[in-house]
mmCIF file of N, CA and C in Angstrom:
data_model
loop_
_atom_site.group_PDB
_atom_site.id
_atom_site.type_symbol
_atom_site.label_atom_id
_atom_site.label_comp_id
_atom_site.label_asym_id
_atom_site.label_seq_id
_atom_site.Cartn_x
_atom_site.Cartn_y
_atom_site.Cartn_z
ATOM 1 N N MET A 1 105.752 74.617 59.566
ATOM 2 C CA MET A 1 106.098 73.246 59.882
ATOM 3 C C MET A 1 105.880 73.009 61.372
ATOM 4 N N SER A 2 105.278 71.912 61.686
ATOM 5 C CA SER A 2 105.014 71.555 63.075
ATOM 6 C C SER A 2 105.962 70.441 63.502
ATOM 7 N N TYR A 3 106.464 70.539 64.715
ATOM 8 C CA TYR A 3 107.383 69.549 65.259
ATOM 9 C C TYR A 3 106.641 68.589 66.178
ATOM 10 N N LYS A 4 107.215 67.401 66.326
ATOM 11 C CA LYS A 4 106.672 66.409 67.245
ATOM 12 C C LYS A 4 107.490 66.487 68.531
ATOM 13 N N GLY A 5 106.828 66.481 69.674
ATOM 14 C CA GLY A 5 107.521 66.571 70.952
ATOM 15 C C GLY A 5 107.612 65.239 71.661
ATOM 16 N N ILE A 6 108.792 64.953 72.201
ATOM 17 C CA ILE A 6 109.013 63.786 73.043
ATOM 18 C C ILE A 6 109.364 64.314 74.432
ATOM 19 N N PHE A 7 108.645 63.845 75.430
ATOM 20 C CA PHE A 7 108.834 64.337 76.792
ATOM 21 C C PHE A 7 109.518 63.256 77.623
ATOM 22 N N THR A 8 110.716 63.559 78.114
ATOM 23 C CA THR A 8 111.448 62.592 78.939
ATOM 24 C C THR A 8 110.771 62.472 80.301
ATOM 25 N N ASN A 9 111.070 61.387 81.000
ATOM 26 C CA ASN A 9 110.520 61.192 82.345
ATOM 27 C C ASN A 9 110.992 62.283 83.291
ATOM 28 N N ALA A 10 112.229 62.719 83.138
ATOM 29 C CA ALA A 10 112.753 63.794 83.986
ATOM 30 C C ALA A 10 111.988 65.094 83.737
ATOM 31 N N PHE A 11 111.647 65.363 82.492
ATOM 32 C CA PHE A 11 110.878 66.564 82.160
ATOM 33 C C PHE A 11 109.490 66.493 82.791
ATOM 34 N N LYS A 12 108.862 65.329 82.716
ATOM 35 C CA LYS A 12 107.542 65.159 83.322
ATOM 36 C C LYS A 12 107.606 65.349 84.840
ATOM 37 N N LYS A 13 108.675 64.863 85.448
ATOM 38 C CA LYS A 13 108.858 65.036 86.881
ATOM 39 C C LYS A 13 109.020 66.525 87.221
ATOM 40 N N ASP A 14 109.764 67.241 86.408
ATOM 41 C CA ASP A 14 109.924 68.685 86.606
ATOM 42 C C ASP A 14 108.584 69.411 86.503
ATOM 43 N N LEU A 15 107.771 69.033 85.517
ATOM 44 C CA LEU A 15 106.449 69.656 85.359
ATOM 45 C C LEU A 15 105.569 69.371 86.566
ATOM 46 N N ASN A 16 105.622 68.164 87.075
ATOM 47 C CA ASN A 16 104.832 67.802 88.254
ATOM 48 C C ASN A 16 105.252 68.648 89.457
ATOM 49 N N SER A 17 106.526 68.877 89.602
ATOM 50 C CA SER A 17 107.037 69.701 90.696
ATOM 51 C C SER A 17 106.546 71.142 90.575
ATOM 52 N N ILE A 18 106.545 71.668 89.367
ATOM 53 C CA ILE A 18 106.049 73.034 89.142
ATOM 54 C C ILE A 18 104.554 73.102 89.411
ATOM 55 N N HIS A 19 103.844 72.057 88.999
ATOM 56 C CA HIS A 19 102.393 72.022 89.214
ATOM 57 C C HIS A 19 102.046 72.079 90.697
ATOM 58 N N LYS A 20 102.823 71.396 91.518
ATOM 59 C CA LYS A 20 102.569 71.405 92.963
ATOM 60 C C LYS A 20 102.816 72.782 93.566
ATOM 61 N N LYS A 21 103.821 73.488 93.057
ATOM 62 C CA LYS A 21 104.166 74.795 93.598
ATOM 63 C C LYS A 21 103.252 75.904 93.076
ATOM 64 N N ASN A 22 103.018 75.906 91.767
ATOM 65 C CA ASN A 22 102.230 76.972 91.161
ATOM 66 C C ASN A 22 101.570 76.486 89.867
ATOM 67 N N PRO A 23 100.315 76.062 89.940
ATOM 68 C CA PRO A 23 99.625 75.528 88.756
ATOM 69 C C PRO A 23 99.510 76.527 87.602
ATOM 70 N N LYS A 24 99.441 77.819 87.904
ATOM 71 C CA LYS A 24 99.340 78.812 86.822
ATOM 72 C C LYS A 24 100.609 78.855 85.993
ATOM 73 N N ASP A 25 101.752 78.662 86.628
ATOM 74 C CA ASP A 25 103.007 78.611 85.879
ATOM 75 C C ASP A 25 103.039 77.403 84.962
ATOM 76 N N LEU A 26 102.488 76.293 85.420
ATOM 77 C CA LEU A 26 102.422 75.094 84.586
ATOM 78 C C LEU A 26 101.595 75.356 83.337
ATOM 79 N N GLU A 27 100.467 76.038 83.485
ATOM 80 C CA GLU A 27 99.629 76.371 82.328
ATOM 81 C C GLU A 27 100.399 77.219 81.325
ATOM 82 N N LEU A 28 101.166 78.183 81.816
ATOM 83 C CA LEU A 28 101.962 79.049 80.949
ATOM 84 C C LEU A 28 103.021 78.242 80.191
ATOM 85 N N ILE A 29 103.665 77.317 80.875
ATOM 86 C CA ILE A 29 104.694 76.490 80.242
ATOM 87 C C ILE A 29 104.089 75.586 79.173
ATOM 88 N N VAL A 30 102.993 74.920 79.502
ATOM 89 C CA VAL A 30 102.341 74.019 78.538
ATOM 90 C C VAL A 30 101.842 74.803 77.332
ATOM 91 N N HIS A 31 101.270 75.970 77.567
ATOM 92 C CA HIS A 31 100.796 76.815 76.463
ATOM 93 C C HIS A 31 101.968 77.214 75.556
ATOM 94 N N SER A 32 103.092 77.569 76.142
ATOM 95 C CA SER A 32 104.261 77.953 75.349
ATOM 96 C C SER A 32 104.781 76.797 74.510
ATOM 97 N N ILE A 33 104.761 75.603 75.079
ATOM 98 C CA ILE A 33 105.208 74.427 74.323
ATOM 99 C C ILE A 33 104.282 74.183 73.136
ATOM 100 N N GLU A 34 102.981 74.182 73.400
ATOM 101 C CA GLU A 34 102.009 73.876 72.349
ATOM 102 C C GLU A 34 101.940 74.960 71.268
ATOM 103 N N GLN A 35 101.909 76.207 71.686
ATOM 104 C CA GLN A 35 101.654 77.298 70.747
ATOM 105 C C GLN A 35 102.911 77.926 70.148
ATOM 106 N N LYS A 36 104.065 77.702 70.760
ATOM 107 C CA LYS A 36 105.267 78.359 70.261
ATOM 108 C C LYS A 36 106.372 77.372 69.909
ATOM 109 N N LEU A 37 106.811 76.571 70.872
ATOM 110 C CA LEU A 37 107.962 75.702 70.646
ATOM 111 C C LEU A 37 107.721 74.642 69.576
ATOM 112 N N LEU A 38 106.567 74.006 69.602
ATOM 113 C CA LEU A 38 106.309 72.953 68.623
ATOM 114 C C LEU A 38 106.039 73.516 67.228
ATOM 115 N N LEU A 39 105.763 74.800 67.142
ATOM 116 C CA LEU A 39 105.564 75.436 65.837
ATOM 117 C C LEU A 39 106.857 76.049 65.306
ATOM 118 N N ASN A 40 107.606 76.718 66.183
ATOM 119 C CA ASN A 40 108.860 77.348 65.793
ATOM 120 C C ASN A 40 109.823 77.344 66.987
ATOM 121 N N PRO A 41 110.642 76.316 67.125
ATOM 122 C CA PRO A 41 111.518 76.233 68.300
ATOM 123 C C PRO A 41 112.662 77.241 68.293
ATOM 124 N N PHE A 42 112.937 77.876 67.170
ATOM 125 C CA PHE A 42 114.075 78.792 67.083
ATOM 126 C C PHE A 42 113.619 80.235 66.933
ATOM 127 N N SER A 43 112.895 80.705 67.944
ATOM 128 C CA SER A 43 112.449 82.090 67.966
ATOM 129 C C SER A 43 113.474 82.935 68.722
ATOM 130 N N ASP A 44 113.118 84.177 69.000
ATOM 131 C CA ASP A 44 114.029 85.087 69.698
ATOM 132 C C ASP A 44 114.328 84.650 71.127
ATOM 133 N N ASP A 45 113.439 83.905 71.757
ATOM 134 C CA ASP A 45 113.626 83.474 73.141
ATOM 135 C C ASP A 45 114.407 82.169 73.263
ATOM 136 N N THR A 46 114.895 81.644 72.159
ATOM 137 C CA THR A 46 115.648 80.387 72.156
ATOM 138 C C THR A 46 117.132 80.681 71.975
ATOM 139 N N LYS A 47 117.946 80.031 72.803
ATOM 140 C CA LYS A 47 119.392 80.165 72.678
ATOM 141 C C LYS A 47 120.037 78.808 72.872
ATOM 142 N N GLN A 48 121.166 78.599 72.205
ATOM 143 C CA GLN A 48 121.905 77.360 72.400
ATOM 144 C C GLN A 48 122.775 77.503 73.638
ATOM 145 N N LEU A 49 122.792 76.472 74.456
ATOM 146 C CA LEU A 49 123.607 76.474 75.664
ATOM 147 C C LEU A 49 125.068 76.246 75.299
ATOM 148 N N GLN A 50 125.967 76.873 76.023
ATOM 149 C CA GLN A 50 127.383 76.799 75.690
ATOM 150 C C GLN A 50 128.004 75.445 76.027
ATOM 151 N N CYS A 51 127.676 74.892 77.156
ATOM 152 C CA CYS A 51 128.340 73.682 77.626
ATOM 153 C C CYS A 51 127.669 72.398 77.107
ATOM 154 N N PHE A 52 126.449 72.512 76.668
ATOM 155 C CA PHE A 52 125.676 71.361 76.205
ATOM 156 C C PHE A 52 125.288 71.576 74.748
ATOM 157 N N GLU A 53 124.895 70.514 74.086
ATOM 158 C CA GLU A 53 124.382 70.657 72.722
ATOM 159 C C GLU A 53 122.866 70.803 72.740
ATOM 160 N N PHE A 54 122.349 71.446 73.763
ATOM 161 C CA PHE A 54 120.920 71.630 73.932
ATOM 162 C C PHE A 54 120.561 73.091 73.704
ATOM 163 N N TYR A 55 119.262 73.332 73.627
ATOM 164 C CA TYR A 55 118.743 74.686 73.511
ATOM 165 C C TYR A 55 117.882 74.984 74.726
ATOM 166 N N ARG A 56 117.753 76.250 75.045
ATOM 167 C CA ARG A 56 116.856 76.645 76.117
ATOM 168 C C ARG A 56 115.894 77.686 75.580
ATOM 169 N N TYR A 57 114.669 77.593 76.072
ATOM 170 C CA TYR A 57 113.611 78.526 75.687
ATOM 171 C C TYR A 57 113.116 79.216 76.954
ATOM 172 N N ARG A 58 113.013 80.515 76.914
ATOM 173 C CA ARG A 58 112.619 81.291 78.086
ATOM 174 C C ARG A 58 111.103 81.468 78.135
ATOM 175 N N VAL A 59 110.528 81.130 79.291
ATOM 176 C CA VAL A 59 109.102 81.342 79.559
ATOM 177 C C VAL A 59 109.020 82.011 80.928
ATOM 178 N N GLY A 60 108.966 83.330 80.948
ATOM 179 C CA GLY A 60 108.939 84.050 82.220
ATOM 180 C C GLY A 60 110.186 83.753 83.023
ATOM 181 N N LYS A 61 110.005 83.281 84.258
ATOM 182 C CA LYS A 61 111.157 82.957 85.108
ATOM 183 C C LYS A 61 111.648 81.528 84.908
ATOM 184 N N TYR A 62 111.041 80.800 83.995
ATOM 185 C CA TYR A 62 111.401 79.408 83.744
ATOM 186 C C TYR A 62 112.191 79.259 82.452
ATOM 187 N N ARG A 63 112.962 78.168 82.399
ATOM 188 C CA ARG A 63 113.704 77.813 81.200
ATOM 189 C C ARG A 63 113.348 76.376 80.836
ATOM 190 N N ILE A 64 112.993 76.188 79.577
ATOM 191 C CA ILE A 64 112.709 74.858 79.041
ATOM 192 C C ILE A 64 113.935 74.441 78.238
ATOM 193 N N VAL A 65 114.511 73.295 78.571
ATOM 194 C CA VAL A 65 115.690 72.806 77.868
ATOM 195 C C VAL A 65 115.253 71.665 76.953
ATOM 196 N N PHE A 66 115.663 71.769 75.691
ATOM 197 C CA PHE A 66 115.272 70.752 74.719
ATOM 198 C C PHE A 66 116.423 70.468 73.767
ATOM 199 N N GLU A 67 116.251 69.360 73.055
ATOM 200 C CA GLU A 67 117.244 68.929 72.080
ATOM 201 C C GLU A 67 116.518 68.617 70.778
ATOM 202 N N LEU A 68 117.091 69.020 69.680
ATOM 203 C CA LEU A 68 116.527 68.709 68.374
ATOM 204 C C LEU A 68 117.040 67.327 67.963
ATOM 205 N N ILE A 69 116.138 66.355 67.905
ATOM 206 C CA ILE A 69 116.509 64.966 67.593
ATOM 207 C C ILE A 69 116.737 64.783 66.096
ATOM 208 N N ASP A 70 115.778 65.199 65.304
ATOM 209 C CA ASP A 70 115.935 65.197 63.850
ATOM 210 C C ASP A 70 115.168 66.392 63.290
ATOM 211 N N SER A 71 114.909 66.393 62.011
ATOM 212 C CA SER A 71 114.341 67.583 61.378
ATOM 213 C C SER A 71 112.926 67.923 61.841
ATOM 214 N N ASP A 72 112.239 66.995 62.500
ATOM 215 C CA ASP A 72 110.876 67.298 62.934
ATOM 216 C C ASP A 72 110.535 66.803 64.344
ATOM 217 N N THR A 73 111.552 66.480 65.164
ATOM 218 C CA THR A 73 111.315 65.954 66.506
ATOM 219 C C THR A 73 112.146 66.704 67.537
ATOM 220 N N ILE A 74 111.482 67.103 68.605
ATOM 221 C CA ILE A 74 112.130 67.789 69.715
ATOM 222 C C ILE A 74 111.979 66.926 70.962
ATOM 223 N N ALA A 75 113.092 66.724 71.686
ATOM 224 C CA ALA A 75 113.056 66.016 72.965
ATOM 225 C C ALA A 75 113.162 67.054 74.074
ATOM 226 N N PHE A 76 112.154 67.105 74.939
ATOM 227 C CA PHE A 76 112.155 68.032 76.062
ATOM 228 C C PHE A 76 112.853 67.350 77.235
ATOM 229 N N LEU A 77 113.898 67.999 77.760
ATOM 230 C CA LEU A 77 114.782 67.372 78.741
ATOM 231 C C LEU A 77 114.586 67.865 80.161
ATOM 232 N N ALA A 78 114.352 69.166 80.337
ATOM 233 C CA ALA A 78 114.245 69.720 81.688
ATOM 234 C C ALA A 78 113.502 71.045 81.641
ATOM 235 N N VAL A 79 112.900 71.389 82.769
ATOM 236 C CA VAL A 79 112.281 72.702 82.946
ATOM 237 C C VAL A 79 112.398 73.066 84.419
ATOM 238 N N ASP A 80 112.805 74.282 84.669
ATOM 239 C CA ASP A 80 112.933 74.765 86.044
ATOM 240 C C ASP A 80 113.147 76.269 86.003
ATOM 241 N N SER A 81 113.226 76.860 87.177
ATOM 242 C CA SER A 81 113.448 78.306 87.247
ATOM 243 C C SER A 81 114.857 78.635 86.769
ATOM 244 N N ARG A 82 115.037 79.860 86.379
ATOM 245 C CA ARG A 82 116.329 80.299 85.870
ATOM 246 C C ARG A 82 117.440 80.082 86.891
ATOM 247 N N ALA A 83 117.108 80.254 88.149
ATOM 248 C CA ALA A 83 118.108 80.145 89.209
ATOM 249 C C ALA A 83 118.659 78.728 89.378
ATOM 250 N N SER A 84 117.887 77.715 89.039
ATOM 251 C CA SER A 84 118.338 76.350 89.328
ATOM 252 C C SER A 84 118.437 75.418 88.119
ATOM 253 N N ILE A 85 118.042 75.841 86.951
ATOM 254 C CA ILE A 85 118.027 74.938 85.800
ATOM 255 C C ILE A 85 119.427 74.479 85.408
ATOM 256 N N TYR A 86 120.401 75.362 85.465
ATOM 257 C CA TYR A 86 121.736 75.000 84.999
ATOM 258 C C TYR A 86 122.439 74.048 85.973
ATOM 259 N N THR A 87 122.190 74.215 87.255
ATOM 260 C CA THR A 87 122.700 73.266 88.245
ATOM 261 C C THR A 87 122.064 71.900 88.027
ATOM 262 N N LYS A 88 120.787 71.889 87.755
ATOM 263 C CA LYS A 88 120.066 70.643 87.484
ATOM 264 C C LYS A 88 120.652 69.936 86.256
ATOM 265 N N LEU A 89 120.951 70.691 85.216
ATOM 266 C CA LEU A 89 121.526 70.095 84.011
ATOM 267 C C LEU A 89 122.906 69.508 84.281
ATOM 268 N N ARG A 90 123.711 70.208 85.065
ATOM 269 C CA ARG A 90 125.037 69.691 85.389
ATOM 270 C C ARG A 90 124.942 68.362 86.124
ATOM 271 N N HIS A 91 123.975 68.247 87.035
ATOM 272 C CA HIS A 91 123.810 66.991 87.781
ATOM 273 C C HIS A 91 123.253 65.877 86.904
ATOM 274 N N ARG A 92 122.331 66.186 86.044
ATOM 275 C CA ARG A 92 121.710 65.149 85.200
ATOM 276 C C ARG A 92 122.659 64.625 84.135
ATOM 277 N N PHE A 93 123.468 65.506 83.563
ATOM 278 C CA PHE A 93 124.281 65.107 82.429
ATOM 279 C C PHE A 93 125.778 65.078 82.725
ATOM 280 N N ASN A 94 126.182 65.367 83.973
ATOM 281 C CA ASN A 94 127.571 65.317 84.413
ATOM 282 C C ASN A 94 128.515 66.068 83.477
ATOM 283 N N LYS A 95 128.153 67.289 83.152
ATOM 284 C CA LYS A 95 128.990 68.142 82.307
ATOM 285 C C LYS A 95 129.175 69.482 82.991
ATOM 286 N N CYS A 96 130.246 70.128 82.636
ATOM 287 C CA CYS A 96 130.567 71.493 83.086
ATOM 288 C C CYS A 96 130.477 71.586 84.583
#
């Protein structure tokens, strides 16, 4: 089963920031979304976040945060390095 992806403006802004810093990392993230997440979002590298009702997917040093909208749609919310993604989520969603 293939999922449909919805990319939020904040997610696109995060990708643009990564592209400016390291274009090769952007290629890795996009490849992971196309070849892995949209085909099977619940693999071994996916975990549900404790404080949010979102999931995170690990791609090297980056984390992709997404939400399952319905049975075939995924909303991509944020992407950043492991060190700063959770702080970013707290600021964006005012939780935890």
